[in-house]
Coordinates of C-alpha atoms in Angstrom, one line a residue:
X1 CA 131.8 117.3 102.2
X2 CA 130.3 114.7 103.5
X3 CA 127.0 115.7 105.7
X4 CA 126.9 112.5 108.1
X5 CA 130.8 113.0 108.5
X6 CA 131.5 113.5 111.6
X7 CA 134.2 116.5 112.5
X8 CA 136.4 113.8 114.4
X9 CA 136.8 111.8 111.3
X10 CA 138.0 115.1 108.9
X11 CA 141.1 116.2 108.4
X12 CA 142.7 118.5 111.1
X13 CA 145.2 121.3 110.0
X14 CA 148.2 119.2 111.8
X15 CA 147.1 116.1 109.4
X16 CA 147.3 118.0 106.3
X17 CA 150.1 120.6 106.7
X18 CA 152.2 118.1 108.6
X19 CA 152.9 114.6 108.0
X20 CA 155.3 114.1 110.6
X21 CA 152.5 114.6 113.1
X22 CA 149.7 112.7 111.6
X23 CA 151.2 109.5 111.4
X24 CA 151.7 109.2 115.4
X25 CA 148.1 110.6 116.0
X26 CA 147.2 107.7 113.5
X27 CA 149.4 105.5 115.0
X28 CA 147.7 106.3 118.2
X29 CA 144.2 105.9 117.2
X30 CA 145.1 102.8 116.3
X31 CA 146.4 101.8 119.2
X32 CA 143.5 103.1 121.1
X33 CA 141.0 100.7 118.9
X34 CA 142.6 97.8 118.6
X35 CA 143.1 97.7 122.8
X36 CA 139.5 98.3 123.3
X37 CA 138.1 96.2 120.6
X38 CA 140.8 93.3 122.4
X39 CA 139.8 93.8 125.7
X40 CA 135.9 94.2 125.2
X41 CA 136.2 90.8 122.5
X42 CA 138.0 89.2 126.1
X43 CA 135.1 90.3 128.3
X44 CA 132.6 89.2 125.7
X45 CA 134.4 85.6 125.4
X46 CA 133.7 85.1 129.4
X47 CA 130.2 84.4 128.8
X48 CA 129.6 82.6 125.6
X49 CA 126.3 81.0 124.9
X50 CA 126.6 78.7 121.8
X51 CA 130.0 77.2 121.8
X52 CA 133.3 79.1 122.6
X53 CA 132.9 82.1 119.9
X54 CA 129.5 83.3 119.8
X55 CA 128.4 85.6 122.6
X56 CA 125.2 87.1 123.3
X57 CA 127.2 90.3 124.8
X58 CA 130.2 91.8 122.2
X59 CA 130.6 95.6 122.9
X60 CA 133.6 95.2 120.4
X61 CA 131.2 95.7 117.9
X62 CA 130.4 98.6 119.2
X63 CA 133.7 100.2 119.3
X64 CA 134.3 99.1 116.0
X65 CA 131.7 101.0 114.6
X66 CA 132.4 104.1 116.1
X67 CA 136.0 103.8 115.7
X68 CA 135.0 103.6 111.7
X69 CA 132.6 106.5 112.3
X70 CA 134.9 108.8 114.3
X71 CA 138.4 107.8 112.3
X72 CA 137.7 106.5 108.9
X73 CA 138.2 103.2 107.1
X74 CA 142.1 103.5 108.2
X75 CA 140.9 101.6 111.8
X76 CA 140.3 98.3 110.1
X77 CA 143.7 97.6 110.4
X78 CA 143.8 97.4 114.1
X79 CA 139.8 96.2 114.1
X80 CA 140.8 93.2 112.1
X81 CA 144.3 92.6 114.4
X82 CA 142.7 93.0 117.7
X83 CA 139.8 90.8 116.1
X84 CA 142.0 87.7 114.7
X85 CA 144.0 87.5 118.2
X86 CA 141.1 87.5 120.5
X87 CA 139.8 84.6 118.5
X88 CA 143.0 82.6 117.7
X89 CA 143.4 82.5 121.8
X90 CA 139.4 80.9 122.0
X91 CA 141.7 77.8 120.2
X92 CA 141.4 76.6 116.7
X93 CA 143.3 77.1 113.5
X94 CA 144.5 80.7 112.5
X95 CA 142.7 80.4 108.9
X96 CA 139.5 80.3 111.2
X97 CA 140.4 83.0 113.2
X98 CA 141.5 85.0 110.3
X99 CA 138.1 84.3 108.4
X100 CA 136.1 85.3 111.6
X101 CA 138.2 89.0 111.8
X102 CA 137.7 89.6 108.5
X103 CA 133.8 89.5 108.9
X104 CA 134.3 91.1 112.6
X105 CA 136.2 94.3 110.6
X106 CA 133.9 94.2 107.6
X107 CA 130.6 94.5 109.6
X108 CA 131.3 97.5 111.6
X109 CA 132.8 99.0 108.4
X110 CA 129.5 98.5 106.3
X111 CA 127.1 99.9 109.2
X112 CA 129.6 103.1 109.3
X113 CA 129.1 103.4 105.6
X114 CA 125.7 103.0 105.9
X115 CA 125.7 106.0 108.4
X116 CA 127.5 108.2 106.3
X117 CA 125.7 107.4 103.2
X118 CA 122.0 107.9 105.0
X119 CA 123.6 111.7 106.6
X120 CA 123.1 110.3 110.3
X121 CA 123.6 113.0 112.8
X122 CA 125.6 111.7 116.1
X123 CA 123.8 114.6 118.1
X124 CA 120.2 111.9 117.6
X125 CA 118.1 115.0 117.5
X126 CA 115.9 113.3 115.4
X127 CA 113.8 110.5 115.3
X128 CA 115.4 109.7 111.9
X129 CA 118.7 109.6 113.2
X130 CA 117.8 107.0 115.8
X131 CA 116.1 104.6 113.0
X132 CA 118.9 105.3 110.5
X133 CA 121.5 103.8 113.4
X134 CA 119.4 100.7 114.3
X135 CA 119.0 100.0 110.5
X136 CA 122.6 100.5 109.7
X137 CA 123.4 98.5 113.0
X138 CA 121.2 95.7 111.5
X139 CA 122.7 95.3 108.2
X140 CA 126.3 95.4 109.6
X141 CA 125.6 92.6 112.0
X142 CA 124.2 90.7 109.0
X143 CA 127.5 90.4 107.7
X144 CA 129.1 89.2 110.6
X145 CA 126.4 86.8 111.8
X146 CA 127.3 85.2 108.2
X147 CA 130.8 85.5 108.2
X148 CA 131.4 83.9 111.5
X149 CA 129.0 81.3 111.8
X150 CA 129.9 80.2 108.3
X151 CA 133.6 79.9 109.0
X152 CA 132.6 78.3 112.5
X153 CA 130.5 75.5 109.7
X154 CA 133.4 75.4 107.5
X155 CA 135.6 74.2 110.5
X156 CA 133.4 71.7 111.5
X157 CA 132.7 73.5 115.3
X158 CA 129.5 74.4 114.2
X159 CA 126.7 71.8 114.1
X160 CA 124.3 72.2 111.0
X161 CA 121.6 71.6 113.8
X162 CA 122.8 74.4 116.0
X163 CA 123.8 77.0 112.9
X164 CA 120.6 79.2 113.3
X165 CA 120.3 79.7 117.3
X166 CA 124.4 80.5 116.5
X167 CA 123.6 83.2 114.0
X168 CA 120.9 84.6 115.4
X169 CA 122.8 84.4 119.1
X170 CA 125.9 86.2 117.2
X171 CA 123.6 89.0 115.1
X172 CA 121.8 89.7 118.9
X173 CA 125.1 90.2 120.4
X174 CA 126.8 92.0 117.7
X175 CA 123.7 94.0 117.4
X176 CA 123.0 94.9 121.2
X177 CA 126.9 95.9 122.0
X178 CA 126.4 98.4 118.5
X179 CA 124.2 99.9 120.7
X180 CA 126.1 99.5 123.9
X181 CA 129.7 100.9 122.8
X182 CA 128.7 102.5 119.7
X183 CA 126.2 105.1 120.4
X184 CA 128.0 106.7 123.6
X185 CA 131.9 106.3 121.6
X186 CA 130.0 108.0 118.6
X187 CA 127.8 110.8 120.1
X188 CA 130.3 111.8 123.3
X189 CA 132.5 115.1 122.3
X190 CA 134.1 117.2 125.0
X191 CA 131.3 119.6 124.6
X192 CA 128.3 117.4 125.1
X193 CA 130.5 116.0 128.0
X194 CA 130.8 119.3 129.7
X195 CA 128.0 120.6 129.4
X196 CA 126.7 116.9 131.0
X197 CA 128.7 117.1 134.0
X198 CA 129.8 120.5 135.0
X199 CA 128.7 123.3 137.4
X200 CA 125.8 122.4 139.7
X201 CA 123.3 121.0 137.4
X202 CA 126.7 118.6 136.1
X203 CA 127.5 117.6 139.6
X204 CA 123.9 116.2 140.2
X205 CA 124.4 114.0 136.9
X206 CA 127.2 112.5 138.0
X207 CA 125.9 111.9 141.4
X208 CA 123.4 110.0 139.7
X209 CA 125.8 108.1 138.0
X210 CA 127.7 107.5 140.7
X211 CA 124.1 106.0 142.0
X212 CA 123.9 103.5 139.2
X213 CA 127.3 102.5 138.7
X214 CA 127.0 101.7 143.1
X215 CA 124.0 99.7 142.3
X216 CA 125.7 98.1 139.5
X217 CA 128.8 96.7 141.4
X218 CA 126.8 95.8 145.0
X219 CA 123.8 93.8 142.5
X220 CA 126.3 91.9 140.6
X221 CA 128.9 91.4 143.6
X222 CA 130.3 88.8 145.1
X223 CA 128.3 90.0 148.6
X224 CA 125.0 90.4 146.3
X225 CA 124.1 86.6 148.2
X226 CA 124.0 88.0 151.5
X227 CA 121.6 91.0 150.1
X228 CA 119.4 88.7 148.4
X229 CA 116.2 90.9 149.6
X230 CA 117.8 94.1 148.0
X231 CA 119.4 92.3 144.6
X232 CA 115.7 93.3 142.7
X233 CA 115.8 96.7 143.4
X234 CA 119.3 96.9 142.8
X235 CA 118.6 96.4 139.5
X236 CA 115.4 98.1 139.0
X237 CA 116.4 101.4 140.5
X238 CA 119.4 101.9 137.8
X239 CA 116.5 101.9 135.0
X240 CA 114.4 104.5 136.0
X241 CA 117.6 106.9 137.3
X242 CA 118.8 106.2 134.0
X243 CA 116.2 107.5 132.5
X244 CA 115.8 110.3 134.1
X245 CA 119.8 110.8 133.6
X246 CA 118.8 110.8 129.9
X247 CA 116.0 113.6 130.3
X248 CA 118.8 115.8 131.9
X249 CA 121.9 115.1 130.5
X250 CA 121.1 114.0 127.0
X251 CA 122.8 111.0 124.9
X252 CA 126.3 110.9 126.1
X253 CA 126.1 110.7 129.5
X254 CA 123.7 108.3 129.8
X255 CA 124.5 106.1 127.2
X256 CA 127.8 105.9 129.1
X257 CA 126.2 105.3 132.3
X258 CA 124.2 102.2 130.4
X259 CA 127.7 101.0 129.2
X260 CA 129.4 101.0 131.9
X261 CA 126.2 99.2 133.7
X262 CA 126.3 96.7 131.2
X263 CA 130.1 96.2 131.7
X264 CA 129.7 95.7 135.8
X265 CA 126.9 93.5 134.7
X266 CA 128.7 90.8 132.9
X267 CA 131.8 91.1 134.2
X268 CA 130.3 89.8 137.5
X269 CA 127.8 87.3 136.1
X270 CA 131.0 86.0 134.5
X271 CA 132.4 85.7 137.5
X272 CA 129.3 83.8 139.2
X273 CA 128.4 86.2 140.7
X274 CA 124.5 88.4 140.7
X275 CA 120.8 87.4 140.3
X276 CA 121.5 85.7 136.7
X277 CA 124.5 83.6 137.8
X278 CA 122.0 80.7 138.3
X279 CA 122.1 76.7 137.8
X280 CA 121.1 77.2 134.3
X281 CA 123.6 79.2 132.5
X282 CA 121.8 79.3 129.6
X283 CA 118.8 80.5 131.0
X284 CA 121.1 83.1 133.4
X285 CA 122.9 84.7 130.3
X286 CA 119.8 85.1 128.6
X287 CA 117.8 86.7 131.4
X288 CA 121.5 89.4 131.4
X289 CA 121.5 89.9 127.5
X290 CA 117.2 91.0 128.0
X291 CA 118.3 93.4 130.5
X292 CA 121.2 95.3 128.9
X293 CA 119.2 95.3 125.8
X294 CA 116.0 96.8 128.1
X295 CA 118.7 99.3 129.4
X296 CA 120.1 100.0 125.9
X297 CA 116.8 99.7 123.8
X298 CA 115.1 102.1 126.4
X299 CA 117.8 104.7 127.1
X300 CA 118.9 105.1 123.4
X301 CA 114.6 105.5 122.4
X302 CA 114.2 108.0 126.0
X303 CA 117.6 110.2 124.3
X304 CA 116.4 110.6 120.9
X305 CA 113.0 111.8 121.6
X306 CA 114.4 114.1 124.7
X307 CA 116.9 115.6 122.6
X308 CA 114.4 116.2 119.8
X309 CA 112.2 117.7 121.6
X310 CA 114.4 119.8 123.1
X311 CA 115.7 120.7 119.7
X312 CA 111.9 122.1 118.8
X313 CA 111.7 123.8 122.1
X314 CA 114.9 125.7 121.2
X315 CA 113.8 126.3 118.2
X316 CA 110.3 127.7 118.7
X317 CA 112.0 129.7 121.9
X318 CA 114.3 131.6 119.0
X319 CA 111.3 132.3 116.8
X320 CA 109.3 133.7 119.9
X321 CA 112.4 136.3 121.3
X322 CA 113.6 137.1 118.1
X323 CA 110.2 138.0 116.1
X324 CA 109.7 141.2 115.0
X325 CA 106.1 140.9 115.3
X326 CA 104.9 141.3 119.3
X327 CA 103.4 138.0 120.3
X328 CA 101.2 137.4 123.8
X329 CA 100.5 134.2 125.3
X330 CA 97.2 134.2 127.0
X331 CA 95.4 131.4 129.2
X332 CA 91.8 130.7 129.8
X333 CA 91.6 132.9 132.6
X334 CA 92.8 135.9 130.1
X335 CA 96.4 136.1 131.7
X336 CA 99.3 136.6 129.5
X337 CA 101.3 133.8 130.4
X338 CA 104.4 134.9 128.5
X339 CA 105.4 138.0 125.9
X340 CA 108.3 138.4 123.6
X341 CA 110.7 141.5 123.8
X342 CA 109.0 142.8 120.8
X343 CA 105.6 142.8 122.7
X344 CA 107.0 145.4 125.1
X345 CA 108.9 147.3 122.8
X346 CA 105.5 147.9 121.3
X347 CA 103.6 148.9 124.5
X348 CA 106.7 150.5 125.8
X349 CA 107.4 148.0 128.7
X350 CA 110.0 147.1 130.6
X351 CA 111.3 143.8 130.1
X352 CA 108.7 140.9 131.4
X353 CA 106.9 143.5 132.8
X354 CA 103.9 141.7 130.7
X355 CA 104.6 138.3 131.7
X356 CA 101.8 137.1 134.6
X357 CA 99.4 139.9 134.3
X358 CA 96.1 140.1 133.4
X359 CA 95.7 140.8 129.1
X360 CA 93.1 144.0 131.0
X361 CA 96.5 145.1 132.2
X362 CA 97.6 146.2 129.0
X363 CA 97.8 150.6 129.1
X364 CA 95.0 152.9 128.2
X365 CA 91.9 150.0 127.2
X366 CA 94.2 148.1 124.6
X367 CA 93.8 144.7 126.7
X368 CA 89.8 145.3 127.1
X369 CA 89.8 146.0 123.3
X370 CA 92.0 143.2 122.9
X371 CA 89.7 140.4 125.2
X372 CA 86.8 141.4 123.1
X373 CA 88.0 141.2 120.1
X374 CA 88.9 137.6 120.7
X375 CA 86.0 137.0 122.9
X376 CA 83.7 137.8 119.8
X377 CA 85.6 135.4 117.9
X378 CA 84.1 132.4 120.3
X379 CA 86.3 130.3 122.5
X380 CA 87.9 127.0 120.3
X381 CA 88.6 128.9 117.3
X382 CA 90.7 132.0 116.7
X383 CA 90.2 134.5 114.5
X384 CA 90.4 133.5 111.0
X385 CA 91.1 137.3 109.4
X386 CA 93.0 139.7 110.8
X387 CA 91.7 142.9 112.7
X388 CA 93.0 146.4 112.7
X389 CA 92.4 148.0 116.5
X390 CA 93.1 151.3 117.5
X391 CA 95.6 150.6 120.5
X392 CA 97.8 152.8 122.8
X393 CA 101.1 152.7 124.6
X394 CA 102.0 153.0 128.0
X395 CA 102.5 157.1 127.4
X396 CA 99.2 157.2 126.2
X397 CA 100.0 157.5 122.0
X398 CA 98.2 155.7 119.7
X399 CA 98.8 152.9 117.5
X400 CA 97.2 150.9 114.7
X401 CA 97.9 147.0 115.0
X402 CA 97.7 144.7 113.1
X403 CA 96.4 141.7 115.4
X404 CA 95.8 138.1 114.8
X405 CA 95.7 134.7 116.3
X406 CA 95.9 131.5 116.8
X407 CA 94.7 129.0 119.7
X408 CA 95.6 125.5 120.7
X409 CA 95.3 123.3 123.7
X410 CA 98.3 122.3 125.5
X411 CA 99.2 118.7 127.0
X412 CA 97.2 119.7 130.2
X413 CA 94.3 120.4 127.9
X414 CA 94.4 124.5 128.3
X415 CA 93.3 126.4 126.2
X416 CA 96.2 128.6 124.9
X417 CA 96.0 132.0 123.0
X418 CA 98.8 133.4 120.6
X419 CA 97.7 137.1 119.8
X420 CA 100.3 138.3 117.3
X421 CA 100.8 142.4 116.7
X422 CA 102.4 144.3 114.2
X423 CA 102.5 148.1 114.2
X424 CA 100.9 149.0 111.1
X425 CA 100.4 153.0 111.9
X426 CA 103.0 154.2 109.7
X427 CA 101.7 152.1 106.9
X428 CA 98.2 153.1 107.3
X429 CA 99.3 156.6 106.9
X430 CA 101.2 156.2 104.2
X431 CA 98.0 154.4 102.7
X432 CA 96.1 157.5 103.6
X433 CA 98.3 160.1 102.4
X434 CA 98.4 157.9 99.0
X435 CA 95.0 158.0 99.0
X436 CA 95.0 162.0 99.8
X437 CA 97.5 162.2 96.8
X438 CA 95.5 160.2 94.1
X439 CA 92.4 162.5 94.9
X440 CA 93.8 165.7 94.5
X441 CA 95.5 164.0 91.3
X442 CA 92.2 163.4 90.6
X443 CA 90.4 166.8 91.1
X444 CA 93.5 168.6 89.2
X445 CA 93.2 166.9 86.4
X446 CA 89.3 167.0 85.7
X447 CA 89.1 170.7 86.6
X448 CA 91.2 171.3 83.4
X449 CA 89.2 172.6 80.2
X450 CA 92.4 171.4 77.9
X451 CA 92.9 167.2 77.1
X452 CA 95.1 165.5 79.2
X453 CA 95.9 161.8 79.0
X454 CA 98.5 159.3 79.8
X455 CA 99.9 156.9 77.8
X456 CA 101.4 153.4 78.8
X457 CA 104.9 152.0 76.8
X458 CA 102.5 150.7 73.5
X459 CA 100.8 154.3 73.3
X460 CA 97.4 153.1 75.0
X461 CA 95.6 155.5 76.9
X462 CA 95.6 154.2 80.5
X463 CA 93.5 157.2 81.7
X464 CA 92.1 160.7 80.5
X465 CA 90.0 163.3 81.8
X466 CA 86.4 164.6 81.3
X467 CA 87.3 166.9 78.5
X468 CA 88.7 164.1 76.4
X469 CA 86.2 162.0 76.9
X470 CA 84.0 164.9 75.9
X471 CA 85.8 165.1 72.8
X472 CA 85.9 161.5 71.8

């Protein structure tokens, strides 16, 4: 299998075991991206920039990509379809229109396969996964920035003189909606969703989208010339909610939130209607493509760190409830800050009962041995070996531990103390009864007048008593 195959784009038991019912299911999907890709292409096409077909806003792209990501290579049948009608209505011949949708279908398809072939992970819970999806983004858009502006050439609509603000115009466009349509159609699942929007913490994320989309459609409205004074923060205010949409609710959500932003955006300066609708168009659609790609760029870089991070967190929060070693978190004022179950299974606790005390607290002198032992270790470095102490529980029975530690300063600059137990008394007395053994092995054997050895496998003698030596 596959590793940067997503689940949406295997095989489902109803596709292999029944025929019948995975051909309307792909009929359907292709339905379902051919419509979007047709009416995106016809949102695009109301703000062109160089000519009739180049666009410095086509979310197709974006759909295309995750149509290819989510459903296999089957969906360039209805990319290429959707894409040859959108432009054989821009006007021109059909072998022109045709040339363009094969590059529009082929671009999408090669950043796909470059996702697959890199093992992308939709979830972006790494920073890999966020420069694996630019870079596949880029090299898609390559394609159709030379496709398209070289069949535009070829027709004679495309001046040589104009032929690299066109391509570069088209790889921006095709490049920004990949990031537009293709990261929120490509990381959204019904789980992610739900656990974006439901039960209390849900309902504030999509009151905050709710915030943003409001902004969104008053900013770029046809009444946004009576509110002239408000029309800046109207569109400053949907950045930073954004933002912190992303810190709360992850990739989906807010990459949606930036699409459908994007989507009020240019569907009312097409219209003529927000703060970029101005006298010069060109300068207007430039000024909207800069601020979708801010909203994009910045959103899609706020996700992947927040969700990696968050992975880490999760990560390091496993290791510290489910190690088997007892672990205390002490600050500089020699308070445990935190301690894992095993820490109070070892000092016979209840649960937390640890957490927000003093490390004195600890039963019977073990957190005064404890503060000393790391106090004589000096205060930036921990202890380098570990120490055997003599520590009790809360009935008052005696343990040896194992301790160690390790210190680091956190992003406030604190001084933070890791002391890390193990319960090493049965050990130790199985060392000392070992010990105990070997001795009286020891006595027994050089007591005795007769020779005794022992032999290894080869017949060497490994060890002998007095009397043979004696002899020898």
């Amino acid at each position: 299998m596959d590793p940067g195959l997503p689940s949406a784009a295997l095989p489902t038991p109803g596709d292999t075991a029944s025929p019948s019912r995975a051909f309307p299911r792909l009929l359907a999907r292709l339905l379902v991206a051919g419509l979007a890709y047709y009416l995106a292409g016809r949102l695009g096409l109301l703000i062109p920039y160089v000519g009739s077909h180049v666009s410095l806003f086509w979310l197709p792209t974006g759909i295309a990509v995750a149509a290819y990501w989510r459903w296999g290579p089957s969906m360039s049948l209805a990319i290429g379809v959707a894409a040859f009608t959108v432009n054989l209505q821009i006007g021109g011949p059909a072998w022109l229109a045709a040339g363009i949708a094969l590059g529009n279908a082929a671009g999408p398809w090669v950043a796909a396969f470059v996702l697959r072939r890199w093992g992308f992970d939709a979830a972006l819970t790494r920073h890999r996964d966020l420069l694996v999806y630019l870079a596949a983004v880029a090299a898609g858009m390559l394609v159709t920035a030379t496709n398209g502006t070289g069949w535009l050439r070829s027709a004679g609509v495309l001046a040589a003189t104009d032929w690299p603000s066109a391509w570069l115009t088209w790889w921006a466009g095709d490049a920004v909606g990949a990031l537009l349509g293709g990261v929120p159609l490509v990381a959204a699942t019904r789980a992610t969703l739900r656990e974006a929007f439901a039960r209390a913490p849900g309902r504030l994320n999509a009151a905050l989208l709710g915030v943003v989309l409001a902004c969104g459609l008053l900013g770029f409205s046809p009444w946004a010339g009576s509110l002239a004074v408000w029309q800046y923060p109207l569109l400053s205010l949907p950045l930073c909610l954004t933002v912190v949409l992303a810190l709360r609710a992850g990739v989906p959500a807010a990459s949606l939130t930036v699409l459908a932003l994007s989507a009020t955006a240019a569907w009312g300066t097409a219209r003529g209607a927000g703060p970029f609708s101005g006298h010069d168009t060109h300068a207007g659609l430039l000024a909207l493509w800069s601020y979708i790609a801010a909203l994009a760029c910045t959103t899609v870089v706020v996700c992947a760190l927040t969700a990696q991070l968050l992975a880490t967190r999760r990560q390091q929060l496993a290791l510290f409830e489910r190690a088997g070693e007892a672990i205390l978190v002490v600050d500089e004022a020699g308070d445990v800050t935190s301690a894992n179950p095993a820490a109070h299974a070892l000092f016979d606790l209840p649960p937390k009962a640890l957490n927000a005390t003093p490390l004195g607290a600890l039963p019977h002198g073990s957190g005064r041995l404890l503060r000393q032992w790391l106090e004589a270790a000096g205060c930036e470095r921990a202890p380098q070996a570990p120490a055997c102490l003599k520590l009790a529980r809360r009935d008052a029975v005696m343990f040896d531990a194992e301790v160690q530690a390790a210190r680091h300063r956190d992003a406030r600059g604190r001084l933070q103390t890791q002391i890390i137990l193990r319960d090493v008394t049965e050990r130790r007395e199985a060392e000392a009864r070992l010990a105990a053994s070997e001795e009286r092995y020891r006595a027994v054997l050089e007591d005795q007048n007769e020779i005794v050895c022992r032999l290894d496998a080869q017949g060497l003698v490994v060890d002998a008593n007095e009397a043979c030596h004696r002899l020898v």
